[in-house]
JSON list of C-alpha atoms in Angstrom, two decimals:
[
{"chain": "A", "resi": 1, "resn": "UNK", "atom": "CA", "xyz": [53.17, -12.81, -18.26]},
{"chain": "A", "resi": 2, "resn": "UNK", "atom": "CA", "xyz": [52.27, -13.99, -21.72]},
{"chain": "A", "resi": 3, "resn": "UNK", "atom": "CA", "xyz": [54.57, -14.53, -24.67]},
{"chain": "A", "resi": 4, "resn": "UNK", "atom": "CA", "xyz": [54.11, -12.37, -27.74]},
{"chain": "A", "resi": 5, "resn": "UNK", "atom": "CA", "xyz": [54.74, -14.22, -31.00]},
{"chain": "A", "resi": 6, "resn": "UNK", "atom": "CA", "xyz": [55.91, -11.86, -33.76]},
{"chain": "A", "resi": 7, "resn": "UNK", "atom": "CA", "xyz": [55.47, -12.27, -37.49]},
{"chain": "A", "resi": 8, "resn": "UNK", "atom": "CA", "xyz": [57.27, -9.24, -38.91]},
{"chain": "A", "resi": 9, "resn": "UNK", "atom": "CA", "xyz": [56.20, -7.91, -42.33]},
{"chain": "A", "resi": 10, "resn": "UNK", "atom": "CA", "xyz": [59.55, -6.12, -42.95]},
{"chain": "A", "resi": 11, "resn": "UNK", "atom": "CA", "xyz": [61.58, -9.29, -42.33]},
{"chain": "A", "resi": 12, "resn": "UNK", "atom": "CA", "xyz": [62.13, -12.03, -44.92]},
{"chain": "A", "resi": 13, "resn": "UNK", "atom": "CA", "xyz": [59.14, -14.34, -45.23]},
{"chain": "A", "resi": 14, "resn": "UNK", "atom": "CA", "xyz": [59.53, -17.48, -43.10]},
{"chain": "A", "resi": 15, "resn": "UNK", "atom": "CA", "xyz": [60.83, -20.50, -44.99]},
{"chain": "A", "resi": 16, "resn": "UNK", "atom": "CA", "xyz": [59.30, -22.88, -42.44]},
{"chain": "A", "resi": 17, "resn": "UNK", "atom": "CA", "xyz": [56.58, -22.77, -39.75]},
{"chain": "A", "resi": 18, "resn": "UNK", "atom": "CA", "xyz": [57.97, -20.34, -37.15]},
{"chain": "A", "resi": 19, "resn": "UNK", "atom": "CA", "xyz": [57.62, -16.85, -35.71]},
{"chain": "A", "resi": 20, "resn": "UNK", "atom": "CA", "xyz": [60.38, -14.32, -36.41]},
{"chain": "A", "resi": 21, "resn": "UNK", "atom": "CA", "xyz": [60.70, -13.72, -32.68]},
{"chain": "A", "resi": 22, "resn": "UNK", "atom": "CA", "xyz": [59.03, -14.35, -29.36]},
{"chain": "A", "resi": 23, "resn": "UNK", "atom": "CA", "xyz": [58.93, -11.67, -26.67]},
{"chain": "A", "resi": 24, "resn": "UNK", "atom": "CA", "xyz": [58.69, -13.11, -23.18]},
{"chain": "A", "resi": 25, "resn": "UNK", "atom": "CA", "xyz": [59.11, -10.64, -20.34]},
{"chain": "A", "resi": 26, "resn": "UNK", "atom": "CA", "xyz": [62.41, -8.83, -20.75]},
{"chain": "A", "resi": 27, "resn": "UNK", "atom": "CA", "xyz": [63.71, -11.39, -23.27]},
{"chain": "A", "resi": 28, "resn": "UNK", "atom": "CA", "xyz": [63.36, -11.45, -27.05]},
{"chain": "A", "resi": 29, "resn": "UNK", "atom": "CA", "xyz": [64.15, -14.78, -28.68]},
{"chain": "A", "resi": 30, "resn": "UNK", "atom": "CA", "xyz": [65.04, -14.45, -32.37]},
{"chain": "A", "resi": 31, "resn": "UNK", "atom": "CA", "xyz": [64.60, -17.29, -34.80]},
{"chain": "A", "resi": 32, "resn": "UNK", "atom": "CA", "xyz": [67.71, -18.14, -36.79]},
{"chain": "A", "resi": 33, "resn": "UNK", "atom": "CA", "xyz": [68.15, -15.49, -39.47]},
{"chain": "A", "resi": 34, "resn": "UNK", "atom": "CA", "xyz": [69.35, -16.44, -42.91]},
{"chain": "A", "resi": 35, "resn": "UNK", "atom": "CA", "xyz": [71.00, -14.39, -45.69]},
{"chain": "A", "resi": 36, "resn": "UNK", "atom": "CA", "xyz": [67.73, -13.49, -47.40]},
{"chain": "A", "resi": 37, "resn": "UNK", "atom": "CA", "xyz": [67.02, -10.04, -48.83]},
{"chain": "A", "resi": 38, "resn": "UNK", "atom": "CA", "xyz": [63.66, -8.98, -47.35]},
{"chain": "A", "resi": 39, "resn": "UNK", "atom": "CA", "xyz": [62.96, -6.66, -50.31]},
{"chain": "A", "resi": 40, "resn": "UNK", "atom": "CA", "xyz": [62.61, -9.57, -52.75]},
{"chain": "A", "resi": 41, "resn": "UNK", "atom": "CA", "xyz": [62.86, -12.65, -50.49]},
{"chain": "A", "resi": 42, "resn": "UNK", "atom": "CA", "xyz": [65.85, -13.87, -52.53]},
{"chain": "A", "resi": 43, "resn": "UNK", "atom": "CA", "xyz": [68.91, -15.56, -51.05]},
{"chain": "A", "resi": 44, "resn": "UNK", "atom": "CA", "xyz": [72.00, -13.37, -50.76]},
{"chain": "A", "resi": 45, "resn": "UNK", "atom": "CA", "xyz": [74.88, -15.20, -52.39]},
{"chain": "A", "resi": 46, "resn": "UNK", "atom": "CA", "xyz": [78.56, -14.44, -52.45]},
{"chain": "A", "resi": 47, "resn": "UNK", "atom": "CA", "xyz": [81.23, -14.67, -49.83]},
{"chain": "A", "resi": 48, "resn": "UNK", "atom": "CA", "xyz": [80.60, -15.30, -46.14]},
{"chain": "A", "resi": 49, "resn": "UNK", "atom": "CA", "xyz": [81.13, -11.62, -45.37]},
{"chain": "A", "resi": 50, "resn": "UNK", "atom": "CA", "xyz": [78.22, -10.56, -47.62]},
{"chain": "A", "resi": 51, "resn": "UNK", "atom": "CA", "xyz": [76.02, -13.34, -46.26]},
{"chain": "A", "resi": 52, "resn": "UNK", "atom": "CA", "xyz": [76.85, -12.38, -42.66]},
{"chain": "A", "resi": 53, "resn": "UNK", "atom": "CA", "xyz": [76.01, -8.72, -43.27]},
{"chain": "A", "resi": 54, "resn": "UNK", "atom": "CA", "xyz": [72.65, -9.78, -44.76]},
{"chain": "A", "resi": 55, "resn": "UNK", "atom": "CA", "xyz": [71.92, -11.94, -41.72]},
{"chain": "A", "resi": 56, "resn": "UNK", "atom": "CA", "xyz": [72.84, -9.11, -39.35]},
{"chain": "A", "resi": 57, "resn": "UNK", "atom": "CA", "xyz": [70.57, -6.71, -41.28]},
{"chain": "A", "resi": 58, "resn": "UNK", "atom": "CA", "xyz": [67.69, -9.15, -40.76]},
{"chain": "A", "resi": 59, "resn": "UNK", "atom": "CA", "xyz": [68.51, -9.45, -37.07]},
{"chain": "A", "resi": 60, "resn": "UNK", "atom": "CA", "xyz": [68.28, -5.65, -36.79]},
{"chain": "A", "resi": 61, "resn": "UNK", "atom": "CA", "xyz": [64.84, -5.69, -38.46]},
{"chain": "A", "resi": 62, "resn": "UNK", "atom": "CA", "xyz": [63.56, -8.30, -36.01]},
{"chain": "A", "resi": 63, "resn": "UNK", "atom": "CA", "xyz": [65.05, -6.50, -33.03]},
{"chain": "A", "resi": 64, "resn": "UNK", "atom": "CA", "xyz": [63.62, -3.11, -34.03]},
{"chain": "A", "resi": 65, "resn": "UNK", "atom": "CA", "xyz": [60.09, -4.49, -34.38]},
{"chain": "A", "resi": 66, "resn": "UNK", "atom": "CA", "xyz": [59.99, -5.08, -30.61]},
{"chain": "A", "resi": 67, "resn": "UNK", "atom": "CA", "xyz": [61.96, -1.97, -29.65]},
{"chain": "A", "resi": 68, "resn": "UNK", "atom": "CA", "xyz": [65.32, -3.70, -29.20]},
{"chain": "A", "resi": 69, "resn": "UNK", "atom": "CA", "xyz": [68.71, -2.99, -30.79]},
{"chain": "A", "resi": 70, "resn": "UNK", "atom": "CA", "xyz": [72.07, -4.67, -31.22]},
{"chain": "A", "resi": 71, "resn": "UNK", "atom": "CA", "xyz": [73.01, -3.33, -27.78]},
{"chain": "A", "resi": 72, "resn": "UNK", "atom": "CA", "xyz": [70.38, -5.62, -26.25]},
{"chain": "A", "resi": 73, "resn": "UNK", "atom": "CA", "xyz": [71.76, -8.90, -27.64]},
{"chain": "A", "resi": 74, "resn": "UNK", "atom": "CA", "xyz": [73.13, -11.09, -24.86]},
{"chain": "A", "resi": 75, "resn": "UNK", "atom": "CA", "xyz": [73.71, -14.33, -26.78]},
{"chain": "A", "resi": 76, "resn": "UNK", "atom": "CA", "xyz": [74.11, -15.50, -30.37]},
{"chain": "A", "resi": 77, "resn": "UNK", "atom": "CA", "xyz": [74.32, -18.98, -31.79]},
{"chain": "A", "resi": 78, "resn": "UNK", "atom": "CA", "xyz": [76.12, -19.14, -35.12]},
{"chain": "A", "resi": 79, "resn": "UNK", "atom": "CA", "xyz": [75.89, -21.98, -37.60]},
{"chain": "A", "resi": 80, "resn": "UNK", "atom": "CA", "xyz": [78.47, -22.08, -40.40]},
{"chain": "A", "resi": 81, "resn": "UNK", "atom": "CA", "xyz": [78.55, -24.47, -43.33]},
{"chain": "A", "resi": 82, "resn": "UNK", "atom": "CA", "xyz": [82.33, -24.91, -42.90]},
{"chain": "A", "resi": 83, "resn": "UNK", "atom": "CA", "xyz": [84.84, -23.86, -40.26]},
{"chain": "A", "resi": 84, "resn": "UNK", "atom": "CA", "xyz": [87.28, -22.53, -42.87]},
{"chain": "A", "resi": 85, "resn": "UNK", "atom": "CA", "xyz": [84.84, -19.58, -43.11]},
{"chain": "A", "resi": 86, "resn": "UNK", "atom": "CA", "xyz": [85.37, -18.76, -39.42]},
{"chain": "A", "resi": 87, "resn": "UNK", "atom": "CA", "xyz": [87.90, -15.92, -39.72]},
{"chain": "A", "resi": 88, "resn": "UNK", "atom": "CA", "xyz": [86.13, -14.07, -42.54]},
{"chain": "A", "resi": 89, "resn": "UNK", "atom": "CA", "xyz": [82.79, -14.56, -40.75]},
{"chain": "A", "resi": 90, "resn": "UNK", "atom": "CA", "xyz": [84.23, -13.12, -37.52]},
{"chain": "A", "resi": 91, "resn": "UNK", "atom": "CA", "xyz": [85.42, -9.98, -39.32]},
{"chain": "A", "resi": 92, "resn": "UNK", "atom": "CA", "xyz": [81.92, -9.19, -40.63]},
{"chain": "A", "resi": 93, "resn": "UNK", "atom": "CA", "xyz": [80.19, -10.23, -37.39]},
{"chain": "A", "resi": 94, "resn": "UNK", "atom": "CA", "xyz": [82.44, -8.12, -35.16]},
{"chain": "A", "resi": 95, "resn": "UNK", "atom": "CA", "xyz": [82.10, -5.08, -37.43]},
{"chain": "A", "resi": 96, "resn": "UNK", "atom": "CA", "xyz": [78.33, -5.08, -36.90]},
{"chain": "A", "resi": 97, "resn": "UNK", "atom": "CA", "xyz": [78.70, -4.99, -33.13]},
{"chain": "A", "resi": 98, "resn": "UNK", "atom": "CA", "xyz": [81.45, -2.35, -33.32]},
{"chain": "A", "resi": 99, "resn": "UNK", "atom": "CA", "xyz": [79.15, -0.11, -35.39]},
{"chain": "A", "resi": 100, "resn": "UNK", "atom": "CA", "xyz": [76.48, -0.49, -32.72]},
{"chain": "A", "resi": 101, "resn": "UNK", "atom": "CA", "xyz": [79.09, 0.34, -30.08]},
{"chain": "A", "resi": 102, "resn": "UNK", "atom": "CA", "xyz": [77.77, -2.66, -28.20]},
{"chain": "A", "resi": 103, "resn": "UNK", "atom": "CA", "xyz": [79.53, -5.16, -26.03]},
{"chain": "A", "resi": 104, "resn": "UNK", "atom": "CA", "xyz": [80.02, -8.50, -27.68]},
{"chain": "A", "resi": 105, "resn": "UNK", "atom": "CA", "xyz": [77.41, -11.03, -26.59]},
{"chain": "A", "resi": 106, "resn": "UNK", "atom": "CA", "xyz": [78.08, -14.55, -25.43]},
{"chain": "A", "resi": 107, "resn": "UNK", "atom": "CA", "xyz": [78.33, -16.80, -28.48]},
{"chain": "A", "resi": 108, "resn": "UNK", "atom": "CA", "xyz": [78.45, -20.34, -29.74]},
{"chain": "A", "resi": 109, "resn": "UNK", "atom": "CA", "xyz": [79.75, -21.07, -33.24]},
{"chain": "A", "resi": 110, "resn": "UNK", "atom": "CA", "xyz": [79.55, -24.48, -34.86]},
{"chain": "A", "resi": 111, "resn": "UNK", "atom": "CA", "xyz": [79.87, -25.94, -38.33]},
{"chain": "A", "resi": 112, "resn": "UNK", "atom": "CA", "xyz": [77.05, -28.16, -39.48]},
{"chain": "A", "resi": 113, "resn": "UNK", "atom": "CA", "xyz": [76.55, -30.37, -42.50]},
{"chain": "A", "resi": 114, "resn": "UNK", "atom": "CA", "xyz": [74.09, -28.06, -44.27]},
{"chain": "A", "resi": 115, "resn": "UNK", "atom": "CA", "xyz": [71.89, -25.00, -43.97]},
{"chain": "A", "resi": 116, "resn": "UNK", "atom": "CA", "xyz": [68.62, -24.18, -45.72]},
{"chain": "A", "resi": 117, "resn": "UNK", "atom": "CA", "xyz": [68.95, -22.80, -49.22]},
{"chain": "A", "resi": 118, "resn": "UNK", "atom": "CA", "xyz": [72.64, -23.65, -49.40]},
{"chain": "A", "resi": 119, "resn": "UNK", "atom": "CA", "xyz": [73.50, -20.69, -47.14]},
{"chain": "A", "resi": 120, "resn": "UNK", "atom": "CA", "xyz": [76.86, -20.55, -45.41]},
{"chain": "A", "resi": 121, "resn": "UNK", "atom": "CA", "xyz": [75.62, -18.86, -42.21]},
{"chain": "A", "resi": 122, "resn": "UNK", "atom": "CA", "xyz": [72.60, -18.71, -39.90]},
{"chain": "A", "resi": 123, "resn": "UNK", "atom": "CA", "xyz": [72.46, -16.79, -36.61]},
{"chain": "A", "resi": 124, "resn": "UNK", "atom": "CA", "xyz": [69.87, -16.86, -33.85]},
{"chain": "A", "resi": 125, "resn": "UNK", "atom": "CA", "xyz": [69.95, -14.56, -30.86]},
{"chain": "A", "resi": 126, "resn": "UNK", "atom": "CA", "xyz": [68.56, -13.73, -27.46]},
{"chain": "A", "resi": 127, "resn": "UNK", "atom": "CA", "xyz": [68.14, -10.08, -26.49]},
{"chain": "A", "resi": 128, "resn": "UNK", "atom": "CA", "xyz": [67.33, -8.58, -23.08]},
{"chain": "A", "resi": 129, "resn": "UNK", "atom": "CA", "xyz": [66.25, -5.22, -21.78]},
{"chain": "A", "resi": 130, "resn": "UNK", "atom": "CA", "xyz": [64.69, -4.16, -18.49]},
{"chain": "A", "resi": 131, "resn": "UNK", "atom": "CA", "xyz": [60.91, -4.07, -18.35]},
{"chain": "A", "resi": 132, "resn": "UNK", "atom": "CA", "xyz": [59.45, -0.57, -18.31]}
]
């Protein structure tokens, strides 16, 4: 089994040297997604809810490229700029999974001292689906 490294034209351009995702067997590993609008590659500003929805939209783009969906996510790691954003972040995050009618994945959520571009949120994910 070989890994497939994906650079996805519909996703925001990478801001560092990385692949958008790596497909390895039944697992898809998504690079941390930031609140960047892929149409113009500009940062999405505003409250944590808007930023979270932008991140989730980018996650969906990366998932779809390899034939995955929100239903396939088994783990997320969330990085917030401050923990006082936690409740508002959770509202936007949970709404995206509810719309997908998916079970909630395992998750880690931490606050860190800074994110690229001054963003308030970054999310990476691991998705799984049976091999055909």
